[in-house]
Structure formats: structure tokens, C-alpha cells
């Protein structure tokens, strides 16, 4: 890990640093503020699958209410595949509800005996601007995944979408029993062998698009359209919907307690396959 004055684990790969030792992180400029890339893949279901159809076998998706606590127990019972860490990936198009799902799962894990609240890494924080939609992965690998794989703490610098540079402060990622990575392409093929659980969160395209504009304003539309195209291409090529352990409805119609429950698509508990 790098010192406080240098980037974690060496130079930032293809990333812009905030100049000098300026305190551009003093305002806690989070990626979810102005300029955050919030997009969708052009469909109400992953990989442009029609609503109500499973991606691979054409079976009808059956919505089922499940609890975050039960999912957390399944994660803790699953094998650690990234060193001593159980890595959970929460994937899906932007605006689908990935961040909310990841936070609620983290809360549920914190409430379980022997759990503890896991670190949550948002991939939006690692992008070097809009053009770095999918090519940020070497940063995640070098700063977070490689150290955890070796049983060591990782650390990363968060990108400021307002200042358009990486902030100077390092955010630690300890080798906890569970670490959650949330963001577009978090469950990509390259990392699947090391995942204890992979989740895809989806929601209708119109809703995802309206969430993005409501959050960041209509000025993001030109970049948003390009982002949509990139997401569609990635999910189609990656086969994400066919590969994940769990598909979650990010805009469910079933009655449930959103603080403690989510709506799973495609078989309920039988579809939650924490691999052994």
C-alpha cells in the first residue's frame, strides 16, 4: 500500500490526480453528486430480455420476496474465494438500485452474529471519467482485489466527478470476511471464479432513465446515451444475466418491507446459489 502522499500500491493506472496536496476531498465530494454516470441498458430486464422471461432458458421469472438477513447468512456460509474474503458482486445497469441493495445487504450482515458490516466498494468511484466506463478494472484489481487475494488490506482513491480527478485521501479496504463490490460490470467474467455471490439488479428502462435525469439533470443526456450503448454491449457480450447467482427486481410490485426484504426473480431461494 502506498503512503498517505502517494497512490495506493503505486501510481494510478491511467488516472488523473488532483493537483498537488490540495484538499479537494474536504467537501466529501462523492461520485453520486453532480456528474455521476447513471445509466441503463435500454431494457426493463438484463441483456434486453423481455419482462417476465429468464435470460437463458426462456422460463417465466417468478418474483419471490426474500430477506437480506437470509441472504447474508448464505454468504457467510459460503466459501471464501478471494484469499480469506467472501467477495460479493452487485451488478446491473446504472439506476437499477444496486447501491441500495448493496447497502441493505451490508446492514443485514452487520446485524448477524459474527458478521460485521462489510466494506462496500462502488466502482463509480474508480472510473476516470465517462470514457472509463469498463476500463477501470485494472485499478480495482491493483488497489483492492490483489491485496485481498493475498490476505492484505487494500486501499483506493475516489474519483471526483465534479473536479474530474482522483481525490488525495485513501479509503481503506480491510481483508474482511465479506467485501461487497457494487457497480456496472462488478460481476464480469474475469472475477466470477472468485465470487461467493453474484447479484444482478434490474428495473424498467424508463424508470432507470428518469432516475438518472432526476438525480443529475438533463445536461447529462448526451453522455448518458453513450453510456447506455456501452452498457448494452457489455451485458450482451459478458452474458451477465445467465451467469449470476441471483437476479433482483429493482422496482418490485410485490408488497414487501424494502428495509429488510427484496424481490428475487427466477426461483426464490432455489435461485440463490452461494457456490460450495
Short mmCIF file of C-alpha atoms in Angstrom, two decimals:
data_model
loop_
_atom_site.label_atom_id
_atom_site.label_comp_id
_atom_site.label_asym_id
_atom_site.label_seq_id
_atom_site.Cartn_x
_atom_site.Cartn_y
_atom_site.Cartn_z
CA UNK A 1 0.00 0.00 0.00
CA UNK A 2 1.21 3.47 -0.78
CA UNK A 3 1.92 6.21 1.73
CA UNK A 4 -0.52 8.97 2.53
CA UNK A 5 1.16 11.14 -0.05
CA UNK A 6 1.12 8.60 -2.87
CA UNK A 7 -1.45 6.50 -4.65
CA UNK A 8 -2.34 3.08 -3.23
CA UNK A 9 0.07 0.33 -4.32
CA UNK A 10 1.91 2.56 -6.77
CA UNK A 11 0.90 5.02 -9.47
CA UNK A 12 -2.70 5.34 -10.51
CA UNK A 13 -3.20 3.39 -13.76
CA UNK A 14 -4.37 5.88 -16.36
CA UNK A 15 -5.98 8.10 -13.75
CA UNK A 16 -5.79 11.83 -13.14
CA UNK A 17 -4.69 13.01 -9.70
CA UNK A 18 -5.95 16.15 -8.06
CA UNK A 19 -3.05 18.62 -8.33
CA UNK A 20 -0.52 18.90 -5.53
CA UNK A 21 -1.64 18.34 -1.95
CA UNK A 22 -4.84 20.34 -2.34
CA UNK A 23 -7.72 19.39 -0.08
CA UNK A 24 -10.14 18.75 -2.90
CA UNK A 25 -11.65 15.93 -0.87
CA UNK A 26 -12.53 18.19 2.05
CA UNK A 27 -16.10 18.64 0.85
CA UNK A 28 -16.65 14.84 0.73
CA UNK A 29 -17.30 15.07 -2.99
CA UNK A 30 -18.97 11.72 -3.66
CA UNK A 31 -19.45 10.25 -7.13
CA UNK A 32 -23.18 10.24 -6.52
CA UNK A 33 -23.24 14.02 -6.79
CA UNK A 34 -23.14 16.08 -9.96
CA UNK A 35 -21.77 14.28 -12.96
CA UNK A 36 -22.26 10.74 -11.70
CA UNK A 37 -22.72 8.34 -14.61
CA UNK A 38 -26.22 6.98 -14.07
CA UNK A 39 -27.40 4.94 -16.98
CA UNK A 40 -29.35 1.92 -18.08
CA UNK A 41 -29.05 -0.71 -20.71
CA UNK A 42 -32.19 0.15 -22.65
CA UNK A 43 -34.46 -2.54 -21.27
CA UNK A 44 -36.51 -3.38 -18.24
CA UNK A 45 -34.62 -6.66 -17.90
CA UNK A 46 -30.94 -7.64 -18.15
CA UNK A 47 -29.42 -8.04 -21.61
CA UNK A 48 -32.63 -6.68 -23.19
CA UNK A 49 -34.55 -9.80 -22.09
CA UNK A 50 -38.32 -9.13 -22.32
CA UNK A 51 -40.07 -8.65 -18.96
CA UNK A 52 -41.07 -11.96 -17.41
CA UNK A 53 -38.60 -14.11 -19.35
CA UNK A 54 -35.44 -15.69 -18.00
CA UNK A 55 -32.31 -14.89 -19.96
CA UNK A 56 -31.06 -18.37 -20.75
CA UNK A 57 -33.91 -20.88 -20.79
CA UNK A 58 -36.96 -18.77 -21.60
CA UNK A 59 -38.65 -19.72 -18.33
CA UNK A 60 -41.04 -17.29 -16.67
CA UNK A 61 -39.47 -15.24 -13.90
CA UNK A 62 -41.40 -15.81 -10.66
CA UNK A 63 -40.99 -12.88 -8.23
CA UNK A 64 -40.31 -14.06 -4.68
CA UNK A 65 -39.87 -12.00 -1.52
CA UNK A 66 -36.64 -12.86 0.28
CA UNK A 67 -34.85 -11.33 3.27
CA UNK A 68 -31.45 -9.66 3.31
CA UNK A 69 -30.74 -11.49 6.57
CA UNK A 70 -31.17 -14.90 4.94
CA UNK A 71 -29.02 -13.85 2.01
CA UNK A 72 -26.38 -12.63 4.45
CA UNK A 73 -26.40 -15.98 6.23
CA UNK A 74 -25.92 -17.75 2.91
CA UNK A 75 -22.96 -15.52 2.10
CA UNK A 76 -21.32 -16.22 5.47
CA UNK A 77 -21.89 -19.94 4.98
CA UNK A 78 -20.33 -19.83 1.53
CA UNK A 79 -16.65 -20.31 0.71
CA UNK A 80 -14.08 -17.52 0.73
CA UNK A 81 -12.69 -17.45 -2.82
CA UNK A 82 -10.62 -14.24 -2.74
CA UNK A 83 -7.98 -15.07 -0.15
CA UNK A 84 -9.85 -15.15 3.17
CA UNK A 85 -12.59 -12.87 1.83
CA UNK A 86 -16.04 -13.73 0.55
CA UNK A 87 -16.43 -11.37 -2.39
CA UNK A 88 -19.97 -10.30 -3.31
CA UNK A 89 -20.58 -8.52 -6.64
CA UNK A 90 -23.73 -6.42 -7.13
CA UNK A 91 -24.02 -5.74 -10.87
CA UNK A 92 -26.60 -4.28 -13.21
CA UNK A 93 -27.30 -1.18 -15.29
CA UNK A 94 -26.97 2.18 -13.57
CA UNK A 95 -30.11 3.47 -11.92
CA UNK A 96 -31.44 -0.04 -11.23
CA UNK A 97 -30.90 0.10 -7.46
CA UNK A 98 -27.51 -1.58 -6.99
CA UNK A 99 -26.24 0.86 -4.37
CA UNK A 100 -29.39 0.48 -2.27
CA UNK A 101 -29.25 -3.31 -2.49
CA UNK A 102 -25.56 -3.38 -1.53
CA UNK A 103 -26.12 -1.06 1.44
CA UNK A 104 -29.04 -3.09 2.77
CA UNK A 105 -27.15 -6.35 2.41
CA UNK A 106 -24.23 -4.77 4.28
CA UNK A 107 -26.62 -3.67 7.05
CA UNK A 108 -28.04 -7.17 7.29
CA UNK A 109 -24.57 -8.70 7.52
CA UNK A 110 -23.67 -6.24 10.26
CA UNK A 111 -26.63 -7.46 12.32
CA UNK A 112 -25.72 -11.15 12.05
CA UNK A 113 -23.66 -12.89 14.74
CA UNK A 114 -20.04 -12.94 13.66
CA UNK A 115 -20.82 -10.84 10.63
CA UNK A 116 -19.70 -7.23 10.97
CA UNK A 117 -20.51 -4.57 8.39
CA UNK A 118 -18.53 -5.35 5.23
CA UNK A 119 -16.73 -2.68 3.22
CA UNK A 120 -18.67 -1.64 0.11
CA UNK A 121 -16.61 -0.54 -2.89
CA UNK A 122 -18.51 1.45 -5.53
CA UNK A 123 -16.96 1.07 -8.97
CA UNK A 124 -18.19 4.57 -9.91
CA UNK A 125 -15.50 5.80 -7.50
CA UNK A 126 -12.80 4.16 -9.61
CA UNK A 127 -13.77 5.46 -13.05
CA UNK A 128 -11.53 8.11 -14.59
CA UNK A 129 -14.48 9.96 -16.13
CA UNK A 130 -17.20 8.92 -18.54
CA UNK A 131 -14.82 7.32 -21.05
CA UNK A 132 -13.56 4.87 -18.41
CA UNK A 133 -16.87 3.00 -18.20
CA UNK A 134 -15.41 -0.52 -18.32
CA UNK A 135 -11.64 0.02 -18.49
CA UNK A 136 -11.33 0.97 -14.81
CA UNK A 137 -10.84 -2.70 -13.86
CA UNK A 138 -7.00 -2.62 -13.54
CA UNK A 139 -7.45 -0.06 -10.73
CA UNK A 140 -9.87 -2.29 -8.87
CA UNK A 141 -7.57 -5.27 -9.38
CA UNK A 142 -4.41 -3.49 -8.26
CA UNK A 143 -5.82 -1.43 -5.40
CA UNK A 144 -8.41 -3.81 -3.95
CA UNK A 145 -8.61 -7.33 -5.35
CA UNK A 146 -4.89 -8.20 -5.47
CA UNK A 147 -4.21 -7.17 -1.85
CA UNK A 148 -7.31 -9.01 -0.59
CA UNK A 149 -6.28 -12.09 -2.57
CA UNK A 150 -3.00 -12.03 -0.63
CA UNK A 151 -4.80 -11.52 2.68
CA UNK A 152 -3.62 -7.91 2.93
CA UNK A 153 -5.57 -4.65 3.23
CA UNK A 154 -6.31 -2.72 0.07
CA UNK A 155 -6.93 0.99 -0.43
CA UNK A 156 -8.15 3.21 -3.23
CA UNK A 157 -8.70 6.84 -4.12
CA UNK A 158 -12.14 8.02 -5.07
CA UNK A 159 -12.68 9.88 -8.33
CA UNK A 160 -14.39 13.28 -8.09
CA UNK A 161 -16.96 13.69 -10.85
CA UNK A 162 -17.05 17.42 -10.07
CA UNK A 163 -13.30 18.11 -10.05
CA UNK A 164 -12.55 15.38 -12.61
CA UNK A 165 -9.60 13.93 -10.76
CA UNK A 166 -8.80 11.36 -8.10
CA UNK A 167 -9.00 12.73 -4.57
CA UNK A 168 -5.87 12.52 -2.40
CA UNK A 169 -7.33 10.62 0.55
CA UNK A 170 -7.01 6.85 0.55
CA UNK A 171 -10.06 4.78 1.50
CA UNK A 172 -9.05 1.53 3.22
CA UNK A 173 -10.49 -1.87 2.31
CA UNK A 174 -9.55 -4.35 5.04
CA UNK A 175 -9.43 -8.10 4.33
CA UNK A 176 -12.81 -8.56 5.99
CA UNK A 177 -14.79 -11.81 5.96
CA UNK A 178 -17.07 -10.20 3.35
CA UNK A 179 -16.38 -7.38 0.87
CA UNK A 180 -19.07 -6.06 -1.49
CA UNK A 181 -18.20 -4.54 -4.88
CA UNK A 182 -21.10 -2.63 -6.43
CA UNK A 183 -21.35 -1.17 -9.91
CA UNK A 184 -21.75 -1.76 -13.62
CA UNK A 185 -19.70 -4.85 -14.62
CA UNK A 186 -18.86 -5.77 -11.00
CA UNK A 187 -19.76 -9.42 -11.74
CA UNK A 188 -17.89 -9.57 -15.06
CA UNK A 189 -16.47 -12.86 -16.27
CA UNK A 190 -12.91 -12.02 -15.16
CA UNK A 191 -13.82 -12.14 -11.47
CA UNK A 192 -16.53 -14.82 -11.39
CA UNK A 193 -14.28 -17.67 -10.18
CA UNK A 194 -13.51 -15.60 -7.06
CA UNK A 195 -17.08 -14.60 -6.20
CA UNK A 196 -19.00 -16.14 -3.33
CA UNK A 197 -22.19 -14.48 -4.60
CA UNK A 198 -23.07 -12.52 -7.74
CA UNK A 199 -26.22 -10.40 -7.99
CA UNK A 200 -27.79 -8.60 -10.94
CA UNK A 201 -30.24 -5.79 -10.10
CA UNK A 202 -32.59 -4.68 -12.86
CA UNK A 203 -35.53 -2.30 -13.30
CA UNK A 204 -37.59 -0.94 -16.21
CA UNK A 205 -35.58 1.20 -18.62
CA UNK A 206 -37.87 4.20 -18.43
CA UNK A 207 -37.63 4.28 -14.65
CA UNK A 208 -33.85 3.95 -14.67
CA UNK A 209 -33.52 6.76 -17.18
CA UNK A 210 -35.82 9.05 -15.21
CA UNK A 211 -33.86 8.36 -12.03
CA UNK A 212 -30.66 9.43 -13.77
CA UNK A 213 -32.10 12.68 -15.10
CA UNK A 214 -33.79 13.47 -11.78
CA UNK A 215 -30.52 13.00 -9.93
CA UNK A 216 -28.10 14.72 -12.30
CA UNK A 217 -30.25 16.90 -14.53
CA UNK A 218 -30.98 16.84 -18.28
CA UNK A 219 -27.47 18.07 -19.06
CA UNK A 220 -26.13 14.54 -18.69
CA UNK A 221 -28.26 13.18 -21.55
CA UNK A 222 -25.55 13.27 -24.28
CA UNK A 223 -23.10 11.29 -22.11
CA UNK A 224 -25.94 9.14 -20.82
CA UNK A 225 -26.86 7.96 -24.32
CA UNK A 226 -23.29 6.87 -24.97
CA UNK A 227 -23.23 5.19 -21.56
CA UNK A 228 -26.42 3.27 -22.40
CA UNK A 229 -24.82 1.89 -25.55
CA UNK A 230 -21.73 0.78 -23.65
CA UNK A 231 -23.80 -0.99 -21.02
CA UNK A 232 -25.90 -2.79 -23.59
CA UNK A 233 -22.81 -4.01 -25.42
CA UNK A 234 -21.12 -5.14 -22.21
CA UNK A 235 -24.04 -7.10 -20.78
CA UNK A 236 -24.69 -8.79 -24.13
CA UNK A 237 -21.05 -9.84 -24.57
CA UNK A 238 -20.49 -10.77 -20.94
CA UNK A 239 -23.61 -12.90 -20.56
CA UNK A 240 -24.11 -11.47 -17.10
CA UNK A 241 -27.78 -12.40 -16.72
CA UNK A 242 -27.05 -16.05 -17.45
CA UNK A 243 -24.07 -16.22 -15.10
CA UNK A 244 -25.16 -14.51 -11.87
CA UNK A 245 -26.45 -16.37 -8.81
CA UNK A 246 -29.36 -14.02 -8.18
CA UNK A 247 -31.45 -11.57 -10.21
CA UNK A 248 -33.19 -8.86 -8.17
CA UNK A 249 -36.10 -6.64 -9.19
CA UNK A 250 -35.04 -3.04 -8.57
CA UNK A 251 -38.61 -1.77 -8.99
CA UNK A 252 -40.73 -4.53 -7.47
CA UNK A 253 -44.50 -4.59 -7.44
CA UNK A 254 -44.84 -7.27 -4.76
CA UNK A 255 -45.64 -5.99 -1.25
CA UNK A 256 -42.56 -6.25 0.95
CA UNK A 257 -40.54 -4.39 3.57
CA UNK A 258 -37.82 -2.68 1.49
CA UNK A 259 -35.59 -2.21 4.53
CA UNK A 260 -35.30 -5.92 5.25
CA UNK A 261 -36.60 -7.67 2.13
CA UNK A 262 -36.01 -7.69 -1.63
CA UNK A 263 -37.82 -9.30 -4.55
CA UNK A 264 -35.86 -12.05 -6.28
CA UNK A 265 -36.61 -13.08 -9.84
CA UNK A 266 -36.27 -16.63 -11.07
CA UNK A 267 -36.89 -19.21 -8.39
CA UNK A 268 -36.60 -17.56 -4.98
CA UNK A 269 -34.31 -19.36 -2.53
CA UNK A 270 -33.54 -22.07 -5.08
CA UNK A 271 -32.07 -19.37 -7.30
CA UNK A 272 -29.67 -18.08 -4.63
CA UNK A 273 -26.71 -20.31 -5.29
CA UNK A 274 -23.83 -19.46 -2.98
CA UNK A 275 -21.37 -21.85 -4.56
CA UNK A 276 -19.68 -24.51 -2.50
#
